[in-house]
Amino acid sequence: MNKILIVFDGTNVSQGAFEFARRLNELEPILLVGAFLPQTDLSESWSYNAGERPLHIPAVEPSVSETVAENMLQFEAFCKSNDIDFRIHEHFHQLAMQELLKETRFAHLLIVGSEKFFGGDTACLTDLLHDAECPVLVVPEEFNPPEQLVLAYDGSRASVFAIRQFCFLFPGLCGLPATLVYAGPANDKDGSLPEEPYVEELVAGLFSNLNIRHLELAPGTGFAAWLSGLPAPLLISGSFGRSLLSQVFRESFA
């Protein structure tokens, strides 16, 4: 049974995260852990802008508000009505974010609502993706069930590891049409992808309906624009640059 962490901050509750967790439980029973963080002051939150990050995120409300308590009851009712095994973890103190990151070390997956996490702040979401110690699934509030998989590949260990982890966590989704996408410069000699024979052997054995594409995209928003033109894609990526992550969030989930 996979242990899946779902996070809510302050009064922000992601119905999209709830729905995806429900769908995962239909594929295979899960243990769903609801991590509830205090509402925070984003002016002092995670930031790479100054080259340093604060040791904590100060809580605006140190006690559990009535709304947060209601959200916990909503989470419990949701899990019971959908026959999902669950736990509730409260982190209402100034080191709440550090506790959340520690929890990711002991989880198979973290689900985050892209439009609800810290009010849709993409900088905080990108920071979480970089620091989490388990795979992170980012979902919008409204979505269609995945119709295809996009495997973002750049030749790095992180991108290959992400593909393997996806298959480990979601074997029931590996039968969907899958496209291995490389958007970097081709091999100067023959136009091939980095380590193409190896990655092709790997993905061909994992996905029964596979296509491999080398995209030549415009800088800036090219990848996000291409991705948004696909019907119901699920993007699998490794530790790509912050600019690419921010681009995808801004274009796809805004």
XYZ file of N, CA and C in Angstrom:
762
model
N 0.844 -1.198 0.000
C 0.000 0.000 0.000
C 0.876 1.243 0.000
N 0.645 2.138 -0.965
C 1.417 3.368 -1.044
C 0.923 4.387 -0.026
N 1.874 5.033 0.652
C 1.550 6.120 1.572
C 1.617 7.426 0.793
N 0.480 8.102 0.689
C 0.389 9.325 -0.101
C 0.079 10.492 0.822
N 0.866 11.532 0.689
C 0.744 12.737 1.510
C 0.005 13.797 0.710
N -0.989 14.421 1.337
C -1.720 15.510 0.695
C -1.675 16.703 1.640
N -1.321 17.881 1.126
C -1.038 19.014 1.999
C -2.051 20.132 1.787
N -2.456 20.740 2.909
C -3.356 21.888 2.892
C -2.770 22.955 3.807
N -2.745 24.203 3.338
C -2.221 25.280 4.171
C -3.331 26.260 4.504
N -3.424 26.614 5.778
C -4.432 27.569 6.214
C -5.831 27.113 5.851
N -6.564 27.987 5.186
C -7.940 27.670 4.797
C -8.030 27.152 3.369
N -6.888 26.936 2.724
C -6.874 26.486 1.329
C -7.045 24.975 1.247
N -8.133 24.537 0.655
C -8.407 23.117 0.462
C -8.543 22.859 -1.031
N -7.761 21.938 -1.541
C -7.775 21.636 -2.967
C -8.704 20.470 -3.259
N -9.809 20.759 -3.923
C -10.716 19.691 -4.337
C -10.086 18.840 -5.435
N -9.216 19.464 -6.241
C -8.517 18.706 -7.273
C -7.607 17.648 -6.672
N -6.896 18.007 -5.590
C -6.034 17.038 -4.914
C -6.863 15.909 -4.314
N -8.000 16.268 -3.709
C -8.915 15.256 -3.187
C -9.317 14.271 -4.285
N -9.729 14.818 -5.430
C -10.251 13.983 -6.507
C -9.184 13.048 -7.065
N -7.949 13.547 -7.212
C -6.907 12.677 -7.752
C -6.576 11.566 -6.762
N -6.578 11.894 -5.471
C -6.341 10.861 -4.461
C -7.428 9.791 -4.523
N -8.659 10.216 -4.729
C -9.759 9.259 -4.834
C -9.555 8.326 -6.024
N -9.129 8.891 -7.152
C -8.908 8.076 -8.348
C -7.760 7.089 -8.135
N -6.715 7.531 -7.437
C -5.603 6.620 -7.164
C -6.049 5.466 -6.278
N -6.902 5.761 -5.316
C -7.388 4.707 -4.425
C -8.251 3.702 -5.174
N -8.918 4.149 -6.241
C -9.701 3.228 -7.056
C -8.797 2.265 -7.817
N -7.613 2.744 -8.215
C -6.669 1.874 -8.918
C -6.056 0.852 -7.973
N -5.713 1.323 -6.767
C -5.077 0.468 -5.764
C -5.225 1.148 -4.410
N -5.608 0.417 -3.352
C -5.803 1.043 -2.041
C -4.560 1.796 -1.569
N -4.779 2.978 -0.992
C -3.684 3.822 -0.522
C -3.906 4.182 0.942
N -2.844 4.637 1.589
C -2.936 5.302 2.885
C -2.764 6.785 2.612
N -3.799 7.580 2.886
C -3.775 9.008 2.595
C -3.548 9.783 3.891
N -2.444 10.530 3.932
C -2.090 11.322 5.106
C -2.346 12.790 4.793
N -3.262 13.406 5.540
C -3.545 14.822 5.367
C -2.653 15.648 6.274
N -1.771 16.466 5.683
C -0.883 17.342 6.447
C -1.458 18.752 6.417
N -1.825 19.266 7.573
C -2.454 20.579 7.671
C -1.459 21.569 8.255
N -1.159 22.603 7.474
C -0.209 23.636 7.873
C -0.966 24.898 8.270
N -0.344 25.773 9.064
C -1.005 27.032 9.419
C -1.016 27.985 8.240
N -1.941 28.933 8.280
C -1.916 30.007 7.300
C -0.665 30.831 7.557
N 0.016 31.252 6.479
C 1.317 31.880 6.660
C 1.410 33.222 5.971
N 2.441 33.953 6.357
C 2.741 35.242 5.752
C 3.745 35.006 4.634
N 3.291 35.093 3.377
C 4.157 34.771 2.252
C 5.290 35.769 2.072
N 5.184 36.937 2.677
C 6.250 37.920 2.524
C 7.547 37.443 3.150
N 7.461 36.459 4.068
C 8.662 35.941 4.707
C 8.834 34.454 4.439
N 8.186 33.971 3.386
C 8.229 32.543 3.117
C 9.468 32.180 2.332
N 9.511 30.915 1.909
C 10.608 30.405 1.091
C 10.936 31.372 -0.028
N 12.177 31.605 -0.271
C 12.547 32.428 -1.417
C 13.999 32.199 -1.760
N 14.260 32.030 -3.042
C 15.627 31.932 -3.525
C 16.117 33.282 -4.046
N 15.235 34.282 -4.028
C 15.586 35.549 -4.653
C 16.821 36.180 -4.034
N 16.929 36.068 -2.710
C 18.059 36.684 -2.029
C 19.216 35.716 -1.846
N 19.050 34.503 -2.361
C 20.117 33.521 -2.235
C 20.080 32.756 -0.935
N 19.163 33.104 -0.024
C 19.051 32.409 1.243
C 17.587 32.179 1.552
N 17.330 31.186 2.398
C 15.967 30.925 2.822
C 15.878 31.051 4.329
N 14.769 31.559 4.857
C 14.620 31.648 6.298
C 14.508 30.270 6.913
N 14.791 30.186 8.192
C 14.729 28.903 8.879
C 13.306 28.451 9.124
N 12.353 29.370 9.086
C 10.972 28.988 9.310
C 10.054 29.957 8.598
N 8.794 29.564 8.498
C 7.763 30.439 7.956
C 6.867 30.845 9.113
N 6.841 32.114 9.491
C 6.064 32.513 10.657
C 4.574 32.320 10.441
N 3.916 31.760 11.427
C 2.485 31.516 11.340
C 1.713 32.778 11.668
N 0.741 33.097 10.817
C -0.114 34.245 11.085
C -1.085 33.923 12.207
N -1.608 32.694 12.196
C -2.530 32.264 13.235
C -1.930 31.052 13.930
N -1.414 31.192 15.150
C -0.759 30.071 15.818
C -1.720 28.970 16.227
N -2.980 29.264 16.413
C -3.939 28.242 16.820
C -4.750 27.770 15.621
N -5.392 26.654 15.800
C -6.205 26.089 14.731
C -7.489 26.897 14.607
N -7.699 27.505 13.459
C -8.913 28.287 13.254
C -10.100 27.358 13.052
N -11.285 27.926 13.174
C -12.490 27.120 12.976
C -12.549 26.573 11.557
N -12.104 27.383 10.602
C -12.150 26.936 9.211
C -11.219 25.759 8.977
N -10.013 25.818 9.537
C -9.069 24.715 9.376
C -9.611 23.461 10.044
N -10.218 23.629 11.214
C -10.816 22.483 11.896
C -11.927 21.869 11.044
N -12.710 22.723 10.389
C -13.756 22.222 9.494
C -13.149 21.482 8.308
N -12.009 21.977 7.823
C -11.343 21.305 6.704
C -10.851 19.923 7.101
N -10.401 19.790 8.341
C -9.981 18.475 8.823
C -11.163 17.513 8.859
N -12.304 18.018 9.313
C -13.504 17.183 9.332
C -13.925 16.816 7.912
N -13.768 17.771 6.986
C -14.091 17.496 5.586
C -13.177 16.415 5.026
N -11.896 16.487 5.363
C -10.932 15.482 4.915
C -11.310 14.106 5.462
N -11.643 14.053 6.741
C -12.023 12.783 7.357
C -13.279 12.213 6.706
N -14.275 13.075 6.477
C -15.516 12.614 5.854
C -15.265 12.127 4.430
N -14.404 12.839 3.705
C -14.074 12.447 2.333
C -13.453 11.053 2.308
N -12.499 10.819 3.195
C -11.810 9.525 3.217
C -12.768 8.398 3.600
N -13.605 8.644 4.594
C -14.537 7.603 5.028
C -15.558 7.286 3.939
N -16.055 8.318 3.255
C -17.072 8.093 2.226
C -16.510 7.384 1.002
N -15.188 7.479 0.797
C -14.562 6.827 -0.354
C -13.737 5.602 0.039
N -13.924 5.160 1.289
C -13.260 3.950 1.778
C -11.737 4.043 1.622
N -11.177 5.181 2.071
C -9.739 5.415 2.000
C -9.158 5.387 3.410
N -8.154 4.570 3.625
C -7.440 4.562 4.903
C -6.708 5.893 5.047
N -6.803 6.539 6.216
C -6.254 7.889 6.327
C -5.664 8.161 7.702
N -4.835 9.208 7.742
C -4.295 9.776 8.974
C -4.336 11.294 8.834
N -4.380 12.001 9.959
C -4.330 13.460 9.962
C -3.128 13.905 10.781
N -2.267 14.724 10.172
C -1.103 15.273 10.852
C -1.240 16.794 10.907
N -1.118 17.352 12.097
C -1.222 18.798 12.281
C 0.166 19.374 12.526
N 0.477 20.452 11.813
C 1.769 21.121 11.988
C 1.525 22.610 12.207
N 0.999 22.956 13.371
C 0.659 24.348 13.642
C 1.719 24.995 14.528
N 2.885 25.187 13.936
C 3.967 25.860 14.640
C 4.880 26.482 13.601
N 5.884 27.202 14.042
C 6.687 27.992 13.121
C 7.602 27.157 12.237
N 7.832 25.911 12.587
C 8.672 25.053 11.762
C 7.819 24.098 10.934
N 6.610 24.534 10.591
C 5.672 23.667 9.887
C 6.224 23.186 8.549
N 6.873 24.075 7.793
C 7.364 23.671 6.483
C 8.473 22.635 6.589
N 9.343 22.780 7.581
C 10.382 21.776 7.782
C 9.775 20.422 8.132
N 8.691 20.447 8.907
C 8.015 19.198 9.251
C 7.400 18.558 8.011
N 6.844 19.391 7.132
C 6.279 18.861 5.895
C 7.362 18.192 5.055
N 8.517 18.840 4.934
C 9.605 18.252 4.154
C 10.081 16.945 4.776
N 10.111 16.887 6.102
C 10.496 15.635 6.759
C 9.482 14.537 6.457
N 8.213 14.910 6.409
C 7.184 13.921 6.090
C 7.369 13.357 4.689
N 7.832 14.184 3.751
C 8.017 13.687 2.386
C 9.085 12.600 2.320
N 9.993 12.586 3.288
C 11.024 11.547 3.325
C 10.418 10.174 3.571
N 9.251 10.155 4.209
C 8.631 8.894 4.599
C 7.323 8.648 3.849
N 7.198 9.228 2.667
C 6.000 9.043 1.848
C 6.398 8.573 0.455
N 5.486 7.870 -0.194
C 5.728 7.467 -1.577
C 5.450 8.614 -2.544
N 4.506 9.489 -2.170
C 4.063 10.529 -3.091
C 3.447 11.677 -2.309
N 3.638 12.899 -2.808
C 2.989 14.094 -2.266
C 2.078 14.668 -3.342
N 0.813 14.927 -2.989
C -0.133 15.556 -3.914
C -0.360 16.997 -3.470
N -0.241 17.932 -4.421
C -0.407 19.358 -4.134
C -1.365 19.956 -5.158
N -2.292 20.766 -4.686
C -3.166 21.509 -5.586
C -2.460 22.757 -6.087
N -2.234 22.840 -7.394
C -1.436 23.941 -7.945
C -2.078 25.302 -7.730
N -3.400 25.353 -7.663
C -4.091 26.634 -7.525
C -4.387 26.994 -6.078
N -4.177 26.059 -5.160
C -4.531 26.292 -3.766
C -3.323 26.382 -2.838
N -2.213 25.742 -3.183
C -1.058 25.733 -2.289
C -0.524 27.149 -2.128
N -0.600 27.687 -0.916
C -0.228 29.074 -0.633
C -0.889 30.038 -1.612
N -2.174 29.775 -1.879
C -2.930 30.676 -2.741
C -2.488 30.667 -4.185
N -1.853 29.579 -4.636
C -1.396 29.496 -6.019
C -0.070 30.170 -6.269
N 0.703 30.442 -5.215
C 2.003 31.083 -5.372
C 2.986 30.106 -6.023
N 3.385 30.384 -7.269
C 4.221 29.439 -8.012
C 5.633 29.340 -7.450
N 6.133 30.411 -6.821
C 7.481 30.357 -6.246
C 7.535 29.347 -5.106
N 6.528 29.370 -4.231
C 6.487 28.411 -3.121
C 6.324 26.988 -3.639
N 5.503 26.828 -4.667
C 5.291 25.504 -5.236
C 6.574 24.974 -5.865
N 7.293 25.824 -6.571
C 8.549 25.409 -7.189
C 9.579 25.044 -6.134
N 9.629 25.817 -5.045
C 10.543 25.505 -3.947
C 10.229 24.133 -3.358
N 8.946 23.857 -3.186
C 8.546 22.567 -2.635
C 8.986 21.428 -3.547
N 8.836 21.604 -4.848
C 9.250 20.569 -5.794
C 10.747 20.293 -5.702
N 11.529 21.325 -5.466
C 12.976 21.151 -5.389
C 13.409 20.501 -4.080
N 12.671 20.743 -2.999
C 13.121 20.284 -1.688
C 12.439 19.010 -1.202
N 11.310 18.643 -1.780
C 10.606 17.440 -1.343
C 11.475 16.209 -1.575
N 11.361 15.239 -0.682
C 12.172 14.024 -0.757
C 11.386 12.830 -1.282
N 10.264 13.109 -1.924
C 9.502 12.067 -2.605
C 8.925 12.679 -3.876
N 8.444 11.867 -4.807
C 7.802 12.429 -5.999
C 6.618 13.315 -5.618
N 6.389 14.352 -6.419
C 5.304 15.296 -6.172
C 4.367 15.303 -7.371
N 3.083 15.152 -7.097
C 2.062 15.219 -8.142
C 1.320 16.542 -7.987
N 1.403 17.400 -9.001
C 0.781 18.720 -8.968
C -0.467 18.682 -9.841
N -1.618 19.015 -9.251
C -2.876 18.919 -9.985
C -3.637 20.235 -9.909
N -4.319 20.626 -10.995
C -5.198 21.800 -10.956
C -6.518 21.440 -10.290
N -7.357 22.438 -10.069
C -8.635 22.181 -9.410
C -9.598 21.417 -10.313
N -9.564 21.694 -11.585
C -10.423 20.984 -12.529
C -9.547 20.304 -13.572
N -9.773 19.033 -13.783
C -8.968 18.294 -14.749
C -9.760 17.103 -15.259
N -9.360 16.631 -16.419
C -9.905 15.399 -16.959
C -8.960 14.256 -16.609
N -9.460 13.051 -16.510
C -8.563 11.914 -16.262
C -7.472 11.869 -17.323
N -6.247 11.535 -16.946
C -5.150 11.510 -17.924
C -5.468 10.608 -19.111
N -5.231 11.148 -20.301
C -5.426 10.373 -21.522
C -4.101 9.968 -22.152
N -3.021 10.626 -21.734
C -1.709 10.303 -22.279
C -0.631 10.755 -21.306
N 0.545 10.177 -21.456
C 1.683 10.497 -20.601
C 2.744 11.220 -21.419
N 3.336 12.252 -20.825
C 4.453 12.958 -21.444
C 5.666 12.753 -20.547
N 6.660 12.045 -21.053
C 7.868 11.732 -20.294
C 8.950 12.730 -20.694
N 9.166 13.736 -19.859
C 10.147 14.775 -20.174
C 11.550 14.240 -19.900
N 12.368 14.186 -20.940
C 13.698 13.577 -20.850
C 14.752 14.576 -21.299
N 15.788 14.740 -20.472
C 16.882 15.638 -20.847
C 18.242 14.957 -20.745
N 18.238 13.637 -20.588
C 19.494 12.905 -20.482
C 20.040 12.813 -19.075
N 19.387 13.466 -18.116
C 19.903 13.492 -16.748
C 19.438 12.278 -15.957
N 20.138 12.026 -14.846
C 19.731 10.949 -13.945
C 18.343 11.216 -13.379
N 18.056 12.499 -13.084
C 16.775 12.846 -12.472
C 15.607 12.528 -13.395
N 15.754 12.804 -14.681
C 14.646 12.555 -15.608
C 14.383 11.061 -15.768
N 15.442 10.257 -15.804
C 15.272 8.808 -15.929
C 14.695 8.228 -14.638
N 15.165 8.726 -13.501
C 14.651 8.253 -12.217
C 13.160 8.555 -12.090
N 12.730 9.729 -12.562
C 11.318 10.099 -12.487
C 10.456 9.129 -13.287
N 10.939 8.715 -14.450
C 10.188 7.764 -15.273
C 10.048 6.425 -14.556
N 11.148 5.946 -13.979
C 11.091 4.667 -13.260
C 10.172 4.757 -12.042
N 10.251 5.867 -11.305
C 9.409 6.034 -10.126
C 7.930 6.072 -10.495
N 7.623 6.720 -11.609
C 6.229 6.779 -12.046
C 5.687 5.374 -12.282
N 6.462 4.549 -12.949
C 6.007 3.188 -13.239
C 5.866 2.364 -11.965
N 6.728 2.621 -10.993
C 6.641 1.926 -9.709
C 5.373 2.327 -8.960
N 5.044 3.625 -8.994
C 3.899 4.130 -8.245
C 2.574 3.901 -8.959
N 2.577 4.005 -10.292
C 1.321 3.963 -11.046
C 1.375 2.931 -12.173
N 1.561 1.670 -11.864
C 1.613 0.669 -12.940
C 0.322 0.618 -13.746
N -0.803 0.983 -13.114
C -2.074 0.953 -13.819
C -2.218 2.029 -14.876
N -1.334 3.038 -14.857
C -1.395 4.114 -15.848
C -0.394 3.928 -16.984
N 0.464 2.941 -16.873
C 1.522 2.774 -17.874
C 0.999 2.255 -19.207
N -0.262 1.841 -19.248
C -0.846 1.412 -20.508
C -1.352 2.556 -21.360
N -1.354 3.780 -20.811
C -1.779 4.943 -21.589
C -0.757 5.256 -22.681
N -1.186 5.899 -23.773
C -0.210 6.348 -24.774
C 0.839 7.241 -24.118
N 2.104 6.983 -24.407
C 3.202 7.713 -23.773
C 4.128 8.287 -24.832
N 4.583 9.516 -24.583
C 5.534 10.165 -25.484
C 6.763 10.578 -24.695
N 7.906 10.037 -25.082
C 9.173 10.474 -24.508
C 9.608 11.716 -25.275
N 9.699 12.842 -24.565
C 9.959 14.125 -25.210
C 11.330 14.644 -24.801
N 12.121 14.980 -25.803
C 13.416 15.619 -25.567
C 13.406 16.965 -26.274
N 13.651 18.035 -25.509
C 13.579 19.375 -26.082
C 14.929 20.069 -26.105
N 16.005 19.328 -25.849
C 17.336 19.917 -25.848
C 18.017 19.769 -27.190
N 19.273 20.195 -27.282
C 20.014 20.066 -28.547
C 20.304 18.613 -28.871
N 20.191 18.272 -30.132
C 20.449 16.902 -30.558
C 21.943 16.624 -30.565
N 22.283 15.344 -30.607
C 23.671 14.943 -30.735
C 24.244 15.528 -32.030
N 25.383 16.176 -31.917
C 25.953 16.864 -33.077
C 26.261 15.918 -34.233
N 26.566 14.666 -33.931
C 26.994 13.742 -34.977
C 25.827 13.185 -35.782
N 24.800 12.700 -35.112
C 23.730 12.028 -35.846
C 22.330 12.505 -35.483
N 22.219 13.553 -34.683
C 20.907 14.083 -34.333
C 20.143 13.254 -33.322
N 20.801 12.326 -32.648
C 20.115 11.455 -31.698
C 19.967 12.125 -30.338
N 19.151 11.508 -29.491
C 18.968 11.968 -28.125
C 20.143 11.517 -27.263
N 20.366 12.151 -26.118
C 21.426 11.685 -25.215
C 21.173 10.240 -24.774
N 22.163 9.404 -24.926
C 22.073 7.991 -24.519
C 20.812 7.331 -25.083
N 20.529 7.606 -26.334
C 19.264 7.152 -26.923
C 19.063 5.639 -26.874
N 20.057 4.807 -27.196
C 19.802 3.356 -27.151
C 19.385 2.875 -25.762
N 19.990 3.453 -24.724
C 19.688 3.012 -23.366
C 18.285 3.440 -22.927
N 17.959 4.707 -23.168
C 16.650 5.181 -22.718
C 15.537 4.533 -23.534
N 15.804 4.258 -24.805
C 14.787 3.604 -25.630
C 14.517 2.187 -25.135
N 15.569 1.467 -24.763
C 15.386 0.124 -24.207
C 14.567 0.171 -22.924
N 14.841 1.164 -22.087
C 14.139 1.276 -20.811
C 12.656 1.546 -21.010
N 12.330 2.608 -21.738
C 10.924 3.018 -21.843
C 10.108 2.054 -22.694
N 10.748 1.405 -23.666
C 10.013 0.450 -24.499
C 9.512 -0.728 -23.676
N 10.242 -1.071 -22.618
C 9.813 -2.167 -21.761
C 8.809 -1.759 -20.703
N 8.602 -0.447 -20.536
C 7.696 0.045 -19.500
C 6.350 0.503 -20.050
N 6.349 0.985 -21.293
C 5.133 1.553 -21.877
C 4.821 0.828 -23.186
N 3.619 0.281 -23.254
C 3.254 -0.536 -24.415
C 2.903 0.305 -25.632
N 2.510 1.554 -25.421
C 2.120 2.442 -26.523
C 3.012 3.680 -26.466
N 4.191 3.588 -27.072
C 5.239 4.588 -26.874
C 5.607 5.297 -28.167
N 5.834 6.601 -28.039
C 6.341 7.418 -29.134
C 7.511 8.238 -28.601
N 8.539 8.449 -29.417
C 9.699 9.251 -29.012
C 9.795 10.458 -29.930
N 9.882 11.653 -29.316
C 9.912 12.884 -30.102
C 11.041 13.794 -29.646
N 11.689 14.400 -30.631
C 12.665 15.456 -30.355
C 12.042 16.766 -30.812
N 11.720 17.637 -29.853
C 11.032 18.880 -30.170
C 12.019 20.022 -30.351
N 11.766 20.835 -31.341
C 12.495 22.084 -31.510
C 11.525 23.207 -31.179
N 11.695 23.786 -29.998
C 10.715 24.726 -29.470
C 11.305 26.114 -29.313
N 10.417 27.096 -29.362
C 10.838 28.474 -29.125
C 11.208 28.634 -27.659
N 12.238 29.432 -27.366
C 12.621 29.643 -25.966
C 11.530 30.373 -25.205
N 11.520 30.176 -23.889
C 10.553 30.888 -23.050
C 9.338 30.052 -22.744
N 8.328 30.107 -23.611
C 7.069 29.411 -23.337
C 6.797 28.269 -24.308
N 7.798 27.870 -25.073
C 7.578 26.862 -26.105
C 7.074 25.536 -25.573
N 7.703 25.035 -24.509
C 7.305 23.731 -23.986
C 5.905 23.777 -23.390
N 5.609 24.820 -22.612
C 4.285 24.942 -22.001
C 3.204 25.065 -23.065
N 3.487 25.811 -24.133
C 2.509 25.963 -25.207
C 2.260 24.630 -25.901
N 3.334 23.873 -26.137
C 3.177 22.560 -26.767
C 2.379 21.628 -25.862
N 2.684 21.641 -24.570
C 2.007 20.760 -23.623
C 0.527 21.099 -23.513
N 0.199 22.390 -23.505
C -1.196 22.804 -23.344
C -2.050 22.423 -24.548
N -1.419 22.119 -25.675
C -2.162 21.722 -26.859
C -2.508 20.248 -26.902
N -2.068 19.486 -25.917
C -2.351 18.051 -25.875
C -3.610 17.778 -25.060
N -4.387 16.774 -25.429
C -5.583 16.433 -24.657
C -5.241 15.672 -23.381
N -5.554 16.274 -22.234
C -5.423 15.641 -20.913
C -4.085 14.947 -20.712
N -2.952 15.681 -20.807
C -1.656 15.031 -20.594
C -1.293 14.975 -19.114
N -0.517 13.975 -18.749
C 0.096 13.901 -17.428
C 1.599 13.973 -17.642
N 2.225 15.041 -17.132
C 3.648 15.286 -17.347
C 4.471 14.621 -16.257
N 5.473 13.853 -16.663
C 6.412 13.227 -15.733
C 7.781 13.838 -15.996
N 8.339 14.501 -14.992
C 9.625 15.167 -15.192
C 10.490 15.004 -13.956
N 11.793 15.163 -14.138
C 12.734 15.128 -13.035
C 12.991 16.527 -12.521
N 14.173 16.729 -11.972
C 14.525 18.026 -11.379
C 14.988 18.984 -12.459
N 14.025 19.491 -13.233
C 14.351 20.442 -14.277
C 14.589 21.814 -13.683
N 15.065 22.730 -14.501
C 15.355 24.076 -14.033
C 14.121 24.788 -13.536
N 14.313 25.725 -12.633
C 13.214 26.465 -12.043
C 12.446 27.258 -13.092
N 13.118 27.742 -14.127
C 12.424 28.530 -15.140
C 11.421 27.680 -15.903
N 11.781 26.415 -16.208
C 10.860 25.538 -16.915
C 9.662 25.204 -16.048
N 9.902 24.899 -14.766
C 8.800 24.580 -13.872
C 7.846 25.761 -13.747
N 8.395 26.949 -13.550
C 7.552 28.132 -13.411
C 6.757 28.387 -14.683
N 7.392 28.137 -15.830
C 6.728 28.331 -17.115
C 5.528 27.408 -17.246
N 5.718 26.139 -16.901
C 4.630 25.168 -17.016
C 3.494 25.530 -16.079
N 3.805 25.904 -14.825
C 2.758 26.263 -13.876
C 1.992 27.489 -14.363
N 2.726 28.479 -14.842
C 2.092 29.731 -15.241
C 1.182 29.518 -16.445
N 1.641 28.751 -17.424
C 0.879 28.586 -18.650
C -0.234 27.547 -18.511
N 0.021 26.488 -17.737
C -0.919 25.374 -17.707
C -1.942 25.465 -16.590
N -1.587 26.100 -15.478
C -2.455 26.041 -14.315
C -2.990 27.396 -13.896
N -2.639 28.469 -14.596
C -3.100 29.793 -14.185
C -4.580 29.966 -14.496
